[in-house]
PDB file of C-alpha atoms in Angstrom:
ATOM      1  CA  MET A   1      56.366  86.457 -42.658  1.00 75.00           C
ATOM      2  CA  LEU A   2      56.407  88.932 -45.521  1.00 81.00           C
ATOM      3  CA  ASP A   3      53.068  89.911 -47.058  1.00 83.00           C
ATOM      4  CA  ALA A   4      52.240  91.428 -50.442  1.00 88.00           C
ATOM      5  CA  THR A   5      52.927  94.994 -49.319  1.00 89.00           C
ATOM      6  CA  ASP A   6      56.340  93.987 -47.965  1.00 89.00           C
ATOM      7  CA  LEU A   7      57.259  92.286 -51.236  1.00 91.00           C
ATOM      8  CA  ALA A   8      56.068  95.320 -53.200  1.00 92.00           C
ATOM      9  CA  ALA A   9      58.269  97.571 -51.035  1.00 92.00           C
ATOM     10  CA  ILE A  10      61.271  95.291 -51.599  1.00 92.00           C
ATOM     11  CA  ARG A  11      60.713  95.283 -55.364  1.00 94.00           C
ATOM     12  CA  LEU A  12      60.364  99.071 -55.477  1.00 94.00           C
ATOM     13  CA  THR A  13      63.481  99.526 -53.356  1.00 94.00           C
ATOM     14  CA  LEU A  14      65.579  97.315 -55.616  1.00 93.00           C
ATOM     15  CA  GLU A  15      64.313  99.107 -58.732  1.00 95.00           C
ATOM     16  CA  LEU A  16      65.090 102.478 -57.159  1.00 95.00           C
ATOM     17  CA  ALA A  17      68.571 101.403 -56.078  1.00 94.00           C
ATOM     18  CA  ALA A  18      69.437  99.866 -59.457  1.00 95.00           C
ATOM     19  CA  LEU A  19      68.268 102.879 -61.479  1.00 96.00           C
ATOM     20  CA  SER A  20      69.852 105.405 -59.114  1.00 96.00           C
ATOM     21  CA  THR A  21      73.179 103.552 -59.171  1.00 96.00           C
ATOM     22  CA  ALA A  22      73.230 103.450 -62.973  1.00 96.00           C
ATOM     23  CA  ILE A  23      72.519 107.196 -63.161  1.00 97.00           C
ATOM     24  CA  LEU A  24      75.101 107.946 -60.477  1.00 97.00           C
ATOM     25  CA  LEU A  25      77.847 106.060 -62.314  1.00 96.00           C
ATOM     26  CA  LEU A  26      77.088 107.998 -65.504  1.00 96.00           C
ATOM     27  CA  LEU A  27      77.026 111.379 -63.763  1.00 96.00           C
ATOM     28  CA  CYS A  28      79.816 110.840 -61.272  1.00 96.00           C
ATOM     29  CA  THR A  29      82.455 109.428 -63.633  1.00 95.00           C
ATOM     30  CA  PRO A  30      83.193 112.744 -65.425  1.00 95.00           C
ATOM     31  CA  LEU A  31      82.764 114.670 -62.159  1.00 96.00           C
ATOM     32  CA  ALA A  32      85.200 112.419 -60.294  1.00 95.00           C
ATOM     33  CA  TRP A  33      87.689 112.603 -63.166  1.00 93.00           C
ATOM     34  CA  TRP A  34      87.507 116.390 -63.150  1.00 94.00           C
ATOM     35  CA  LEU A  35      87.997 116.542 -59.365  1.00 94.00           C
ATOM     36  CA  ALA A  36      90.940 114.148 -59.581  1.00 92.00           C
ATOM     37  CA  THR A  37      92.763 116.029 -62.326  1.00 90.00           C
ATOM     38  CA  THR A  38      91.777 119.696 -62.298  1.00 89.00           C
ATOM     39  CA  PRO A  39      93.873 122.506 -60.782  1.00 89.00           C
ATOM     40  CA  SER A  40      90.832 124.817 -60.882  1.00 90.00           C
ATOM     41  CA  ARG A  41      90.107 127.131 -57.950  1.00 91.00           C
ATOM     42  CA  TRP A  42      86.509 125.856 -58.086  1.00 92.00           C
ATOM     43  CA  LYS A  43      87.647 122.405 -56.988  1.00 92.00           C
ATOM     44  CA  ALA A  44      87.270 123.053 -53.241  1.00 92.00           C
ATOM     45  CA  PRO A  45      83.764 124.602 -53.453  1.00 94.00           C
ATOM     46  CA  ILE A  46      82.523 121.782 -55.695  1.00 94.00           C
ATOM     47  CA  ASP A  47      84.115 119.242 -53.350  1.00 93.00           C
ATOM     48  CA  ALA A  48      82.153 120.810 -50.496  1.00 94.00           C
ATOM     49  CA  VAL A  49      78.876 120.741 -52.432  1.00 94.00           C
ATOM     50  CA  VAL A  50      79.366 117.087 -53.366  1.00 94.00           C
ATOM     51  CA  ALA A  51      80.064 116.177 -49.728  1.00 93.00           C
ATOM     52  CA  LEU A  52      77.070 118.069 -48.290  1.00 93.00           C
ATOM     53  CA  PRO A  53      74.807 114.968 -48.103  1.00 92.00           C
ATOM     54  CA  LEU A  54      77.364 113.391 -45.761  1.00 91.00           C
ATOM     55  CA  VAL A  55      76.806 116.030 -43.079  1.00 91.00           C
ATOM     56  CA  LEU A  56      73.292 117.348 -43.698  1.00 90.00           C
ATOM     57  CA  PRO A  57      70.405 115.641 -41.885  1.00 91.00           C
ATOM     58  CA  PRO A  58      68.407 113.685 -44.492  1.00 91.00           C
ATOM     59  CA  THR A  59      65.242 115.579 -43.554  1.00 90.00           C
ATOM     60  CA  VAL A  60      66.938 118.906 -44.289  1.00 93.00           C
ATOM     61  CA  LEU A  61      68.079 117.732 -47.695  1.00 93.00           C
ATOM     62  CA  GLY A  62      64.675 116.156 -48.347  1.00 92.00           C
ATOM     63  CA  PHE A  63      62.868 119.351 -47.356  1.00 94.00           C
ATOM     64  CA  TYR A  64      64.813 121.575 -49.741  1.00 94.00           C
ATOM     65  CA  LEU A  65      64.483 119.052 -52.547  1.00 94.00           C
ATOM     66  CA  LEU A  66      60.744 118.956 -51.878  1.00 93.00           C
ATOM     67  CA  VAL A  67      60.572 122.750 -52.108  1.00 94.00           C
ATOM     68  CA  ALA A  68      62.738 122.858 -55.245  1.00 94.00           C
ATOM     69  CA  MET A  69      60.688 120.181 -57.001  1.00 94.00           C
ATOM     70  CA  GLY A  70      57.321 121.539 -55.849  1.00 92.00           C
ATOM     71  CA  PRO A  71      54.997 123.631 -58.031  1.00 91.00           C
ATOM     72  CA  GLU A  72      56.641 126.904 -56.923  1.00 91.00           C
ATOM     73  CA  GLY A  73      60.223 125.642 -57.039  1.00 93.00           C
ATOM     74  CA  PRO A  74      62.634 126.065 -59.975  1.00 94.00           C
ATOM     75  CA  ILE A  75      62.737 122.345 -60.772  1.00 93.00           C
ATOM     76  CA  GLY A  76      58.967 122.046 -60.390  1.00 93.00           C
ATOM     77  CA  ARG A  77      58.333 124.954 -62.748  1.00 94.00           C
ATOM     78  CA  PHE A  78      60.737 123.470 -65.278  1.00 93.00           C
ATOM     79  CA  THR A  79      59.184 119.987 -65.219  1.00 92.00           C
ATOM     80  CA  THR A  80      55.695 121.506 -65.354  1.00 92.00           C
ATOM     81  CA  ALA A  81      56.667 123.588 -68.383  1.00 91.00           C
ATOM     82  CA  LEU A  82      57.834 120.383 -70.062  1.00 89.00           C
ATOM     83  CA  GLY A  83      54.449 118.802 -69.389  1.00 88.00           C
ATOM     84  CA  LEU A  84      55.862 116.329 -66.867  1.00 86.00           C
ATOM     85  CA  GLY A  85      54.094 117.719 -63.821  1.00 89.00           C
ATOM     86  CA  THR A  86      55.880 117.904 -60.467  1.00 91.00           C
ATOM     87  CA  LEU A  87      58.219 115.232 -59.116  1.00 92.00           C
ATOM     88  CA  PRO A  88      57.319 114.988 -55.399  1.00 93.00           C
ATOM     89  CA  PHE A  89      55.379 111.840 -54.434  1.00 93.00           C
ATOM     90  CA  THR A  90      56.413 110.053 -57.632  1.00 93.00           C
ATOM     91  CA  PHE A  91      58.985 107.366 -58.373  1.00 94.00           C
ATOM     92  CA  ALA A  92      60.896 109.851 -60.547  1.00 93.00           C
ATOM     93  CA  GLY A  93      61.127 112.177 -57.556  1.00 93.00           C
ATOM     94  CA  LEU A  94      62.554 109.333 -55.473  1.00 94.00           C
ATOM     95  CA  VAL A  95      65.198 108.747 -58.137  1.00 95.00           C
ATOM     96  CA  VAL A  96      66.233 112.412 -58.140  1.00 94.00           C
ATOM     97  CA  GLY A  97      66.429 112.503 -54.359  1.00 93.00           C
ATOM     98  CA  SER A  98      68.344 109.219 -54.196  1.00 95.00           C
ATOM     99  CA  VAL A  99      70.879 110.355 -56.784  1.00 95.00           C
ATOM    100  CA  ILE A 100      71.609 113.565 -54.883  1.00 95.00           C
ATOM    101  CA  TYR A 101      71.684 111.883 -51.462  1.00 94.00           C
ATOM    102  CA  SER A 102      74.037 109.076 -52.588  1.00 94.00           C
ATOM    103  CA  LEU A 103      76.260 111.302 -54.730  1.00 95.00           C
ATOM    104  CA  PRO A 104      79.301 111.427 -52.409  1.00 95.00           C
ATOM    105  CA  PHE A 105      79.233 107.652 -51.902  1.00 94.00           C
ATOM    106  CA  VAL A 106      79.887 107.224 -55.619  1.00 96.00           C
ATOM    107  CA  VAL A 107      82.040 110.263 -56.384  1.00 96.00           C
ATOM    108  CA  GLN A 108      84.603 109.635 -53.645  1.00 95.00           C
ATOM    109  CA  PRO A 109      85.592 106.034 -54.591  1.00 94.00           C
ATOM    110  CA  LEU A 110      85.792 107.016 -58.266  1.00 95.00           C
ATOM    111  CA  ARG A 111      87.894 110.051 -57.509  1.00 94.00           C
ATOM    112  CA  GLN A 112      90.275 108.043 -55.328  1.00 93.00           C
ATOM    113  CA  ALA A 113      90.587 105.422 -58.060  1.00 93.00           C
ATOM    114  CA  PHE A 114      91.406 108.050 -60.690  1.00 93.00           C
ATOM    115  CA  GLU A 115      93.938 109.710 -58.377  1.00 92.00           C
ATOM    116  CA  ALA A 116      95.579 106.305 -57.794  1.00 90.00           C
ATOM    117  CA  VAL A 117      96.082 105.890 -61.539  1.00 89.00           C
ATOM    118  CA  GLY A 118      98.519 108.791 -61.493  1.00 82.00           C
ATOM    119  CA  ARG A 119      99.965 110.739 -64.380  1.00 81.00           C
ATOM    120  CA  ARG A 120     102.630 108.276 -65.544  1.00 84.00           C
ATOM    121  CA  PRO A 121     100.354 105.799 -67.419  1.00 84.00           C
ATOM    122  CA  LEU A 122      98.567 108.675 -69.120  1.00 81.00           C
ATOM    123  CA  GLU A 123     101.845 110.319 -70.107  1.00 77.00           C
ATOM    124  CA  ALA A 124     103.113 107.013 -71.478  1.00 85.00           C
ATOM    125  CA  ALA A 125      99.942 106.677 -73.566  1.00 82.00           C
ATOM    126  CA  ALA A 126     100.388 110.245 -74.796  1.00 79.00           C
ATOM    127  CA  THR A 127     103.870 109.412 -76.063  1.00 82.00           C
ATOM    128  CA  LEU A 128     102.209 106.711 -78.183  1.00 76.00           C
ATOM    129  CA  ARG A 129     100.010 109.429 -79.715  1.00 76.00           C
ATOM    130  CA  ALA A 130      96.877 108.483 -77.792  1.00 77.00           C
ATOM    131  CA  GLY A 131      94.438 111.393 -77.656  1.00 80.00           C
ATOM    132  CA  PRO A 132      92.727 112.620 -74.467  1.00 79.00           C
ATOM    133  CA  TRP A 133      89.586 110.535 -75.024  1.00 85.00           C
ATOM    134  CA  ASP A 134      91.628 107.473 -75.925  1.00 85.00           C
ATOM    135  CA  ARG A 135      93.771 107.882 -72.806  1.00 83.00           C
ATOM    136  CA  PHE A 136      90.676 108.165 -70.662  1.00 86.00           C
ATOM    137  CA  PHE A 137      88.807 105.167 -72.063  1.00 85.00           C
ATOM    138  CA  SER A 138      91.787 102.910 -72.779  1.00 86.00           C
ATOM    139  CA  VAL A 139      94.004 103.694 -69.788  1.00 87.00           C
ATOM    140  CA  ALA A 140      92.253 105.524 -66.957  1.00 88.00           C
ATOM    141  CA  LEU A 141      88.968 103.601 -66.930  1.00 88.00           C
ATOM    142  CA  PRO A 142      90.480 100.085 -66.959  1.00 90.00           C
ATOM    143  CA  LEU A 143      92.987 100.989 -64.225  1.00 90.00           C
ATOM    144  CA  ALA A 144      90.210 102.548 -62.114  1.00 91.00           C
ATOM    145  CA  ARG A 145      87.924  99.506 -62.396  1.00 90.00           C
ATOM    146  CA  PRO A 146      88.151  98.573 -58.674  1.00 88.00           C
ATOM    147  CA  GLY A 147      86.899 102.052 -57.825  1.00 91.00           C
ATOM    148  CA  PHE A 148      83.866 101.528 -60.035  1.00 93.00           C
ATOM    149  CA  VAL A 149      83.037  98.290 -58.228  1.00 90.00           C
ATOM    150  CA  THR A 150      83.290 100.021 -54.851  1.00 91.00           C
ATOM    151  CA  ALA A 151      81.256 103.013 -56.049  1.00 94.00           C
ATOM    152  CA  ALA A 152      78.495 100.824 -57.489  1.00 93.00           C
ATOM    153  CA  VAL A 153      78.246  98.697 -54.337  1.00 91.00           C
ATOM    154  CA  LEU A 154      78.205 101.676 -51.975  1.00 92.00           C
ATOM    155  CA  GLY A 155      75.762 103.646 -54.124  1.00 93.00           C
ATOM    156  CA  PHE A 156      73.358 100.708 -54.370  1.00 93.00           C
ATOM    157  CA  ALA A 157      73.566  99.822 -50.666  1.00 91.00           C
ATOM    158  CA  HIS A 158      73.192 103.423 -49.540  1.00 91.00           C
ATOM    159  CA  THR A 159      70.111 103.902 -51.699  1.00 93.00           C
ATOM    160  CA  VAL A 160      68.545 100.736 -50.280  1.00 92.00           C
ATOM    161  CA  GLY A 161      68.965 102.092 -46.747  1.00 88.00           C
ATOM    162  CA  GLU A 162      67.539 105.588 -47.313  1.00 89.00           C
ATOM    163  CA  PHE A 163      64.709 106.802 -45.096  1.00 90.00           C
ATOM    164  CA  GLY A 164      64.536 110.524 -44.412  1.00 89.00           C
ATOM    165  CA  VAL A 165      64.980 111.771 -47.962  1.00 92.00           C
ATOM    166  CA  VAL A 166      62.619 109.253 -49.565  1.00 91.00           C
ATOM    167  CA  LEU A 167      59.965 109.864 -46.916  1.00 90.00           C
ATOM    168  CA  MET A 168      60.116 113.632 -47.408  1.00 91.00           C
ATOM    169  CA  ILE A 169      60.032 113.459 -51.212  1.00 92.00           C
ATOM    170  CA  GLY A 170      57.970 110.349 -51.866  1.00 90.00           C
ATOM    171  CA  GLY A 171      55.670 110.172 -48.892  1.00 86.00           C
ATOM    172  CA  ASN A 172      54.185 106.758 -48.254  1.00 87.00           C
ATOM    173  CA  ILE A 173      52.238 105.609 -51.313  1.00 88.00           C
ATOM    174  CA  PRO A 174      51.966 101.812 -51.638  1.00 87.00           C
ATOM    175  CA  GLU A 175      53.604 100.371 -54.778  1.00 85.00           C
ATOM    176  CA  ARG A 176      54.638 103.856 -55.901  1.00 90.00           C
ATOM    177  CA  THR A 177      56.917 105.438 -53.271  1.00 91.00           C
ATOM    178  CA  ARG A 178      56.812 103.122 -50.240  1.00 92.00           C
ATOM    179  CA  VAL A 179      60.297 101.622 -49.959  1.00 93.00           C
ATOM    180  CA  VAL A 180      61.558  99.083 -47.412  1.00 93.00           C
ATOM    181  CA  SER A 181      62.737 101.623 -44.844  1.00 92.00           C
ATOM    182  CA  VAL A 182      59.335 103.336 -44.857  1.00 92.00           C
ATOM    183  CA  GLN A 183      57.576  99.955 -44.701  1.00 93.00           C
ATOM    184  CA  ILE A 184      59.549  99.092 -41.556  1.00 93.00           C
ATOM    185  CA  TYR A 185      58.520 102.409 -40.028  1.00 91.00           C
ATOM    186  CA  ASP A 186      54.883 101.648 -40.828  1.00 92.00           C
ATOM    187  CA  HIS A 187      55.100  98.226 -39.171  1.00 91.00           C
ATOM    188  CA  VAL A 188      56.644  99.713 -36.036  1.00 93.00           C
ATOM    189  CA  GLU A 189      53.982 102.430 -35.834  1.00 90.00           C
ATOM    190  CA  ALA A 190      51.307  99.730 -36.099  1.00 90.00           C
ATOM    191  CA  LEU A 191      53.113  97.651 -33.419  1.00 90.00           C
ATOM    192  CA  GLU A 192      53.620  94.898 -35.983  1.00 91.00           C
ATOM    193  CA  TYR A 193      57.009  93.963 -34.630  1.00 92.00           C
ATOM    194  CA  ALA A 194      57.158  90.510 -36.202  1.00 91.00           C
ATOM    195  CA  GLN A 195      56.851  91.932 -39.732  1.00 90.00           C
ATOM    196  CA  ALA A 196      59.275  94.726 -38.834  1.00 92.00           C
ATOM    197  CA  HIS A 197      61.784  92.108 -37.624  1.00 92.00           C
ATOM    198  CA  TRP A 198      61.638  90.253 -40.943  1.00 92.00           C
ATOM    199  CA  LEU A 199      62.341  93.385 -42.989  1.00 92.00           C
ATOM    200  CA  ALA A 200      64.837  94.929 -40.572  1.00 92.00           C
ATOM    201  CA  GLY A 201      66.688  91.641 -40.211  1.00 92.00           C
ATOM    202  CA  GLY A 202      66.866  91.355 -43.970  1.00 89.00           C
ATOM    203  CA  MET A 203      68.330  94.862 -44.172  1.00 90.00           C
ATOM    204  CA  VAL A 204      70.970  94.005 -41.554  1.00 91.00           C
ATOM    205  CA  ALA A 205      71.902  90.818 -43.416  1.00 91.00           C
ATOM    206  CA  PHE A 206      72.031  92.678 -46.735  1.00 88.00           C
ATOM    207  CA  ALA A 207      74.283  95.410 -45.311  1.00 87.00           C
ATOM    208  CA  PHE A 208      76.617  92.866 -43.718  1.00 90.00           C
ATOM    209  CA  ILE A 209      76.932  90.790 -46.889  1.00 89.00           C
ATOM    210  CA  VAL A 210      77.589  93.883 -49.006  1.00 84.00           C
ATOM    211  CA  LEU A 211      80.332  95.115 -46.676  1.00 84.00           C
ATOM    212  CA  LEU A 212      81.831  91.640 -46.308  1.00 87.00           C
ATOM    213  CA  LEU A 213      82.076  91.209 -50.076  1.00 82.00           C
ATOM    214  CA  LEU A 214      83.453  94.720 -50.485  1.00 79.00           C
ATOM    215  CA  TYR A 215      86.208  94.330 -47.901  1.00 79.00           C
ATOM    216  CA  SER A 216      86.997  90.785 -49.012  1.00 80.00           C
ATOM    217  CA  SER A 217      87.495  91.950 -52.600  1.00 71.00           C
ATOM    218  CA  ARG A 218      89.769  94.752 -51.405  1.00 66.00           C
ATOM    219  CA  ARG A 219      91.946  92.406 -49.359  1.00 64.00           C
ATOM    220  CA  ALA A 220      92.299  90.141 -52.379  1.00 56.00           C
ATOM    221  CA  ARG A 221      93.911  92.939 -54.398  1.00 57.00           C
ATOM    222  CA  PRO A 222      97.704  93.176 -54.477  1.00 50.00           C
ATOM    223  CA  GLY A 223      99.076  95.824 -52.160  1.00 44.00           C
ATOM    224  CA  TRP A 224      96.026  95.937 -49.901  1.00 44.00           C
ATOM    225  CA  SER A 225      96.798  95.922 -46.218  1.00 38.00           C
TER     226      SER A 225
END
């Protein structure tokens, strides 16, 4: 059965996933809109940067984030100058790492949703004298709502399942940086397979339910095949 440390890891994981998802939606919405609509020559390089977490090993990404946020890194020097100290081995550091690691899982669904809106609804709104901001908030966002649901679900689920990045940045501090994936690793190292089964089985069930709901909602939409 689950003990107090397991429950603490679950609580911390859910808090991390919820906060990271909220931040990702705020950051990725303008980025996805720009990628979906811009003709800029910088589009391809920024696309590549956004997609890097998909191909980089999590430990590589975690290592460079650890260096950047450390006392000698640019982010670490900046946060220290602000009186915030350094971010590694703190919950705030986990949030930063999670946001960067899950970035493509939120940007891509939003971008696809904005691209699916097309130019015609926006042009029709423009003929009714709707300004750029009005067209975005009154036309593009409502039509792209399914993409926001997909992005939020994938961002949350991906954050819950992180291991390499959170271990590199947060270490293994109970009730501060020890998330479910790290707790499972600890149980396995201690040969506590029964406790590991409870947590790992819960993760499998969670992932299956998330994907089932996601694909079921897609099939319920008109035009989905």
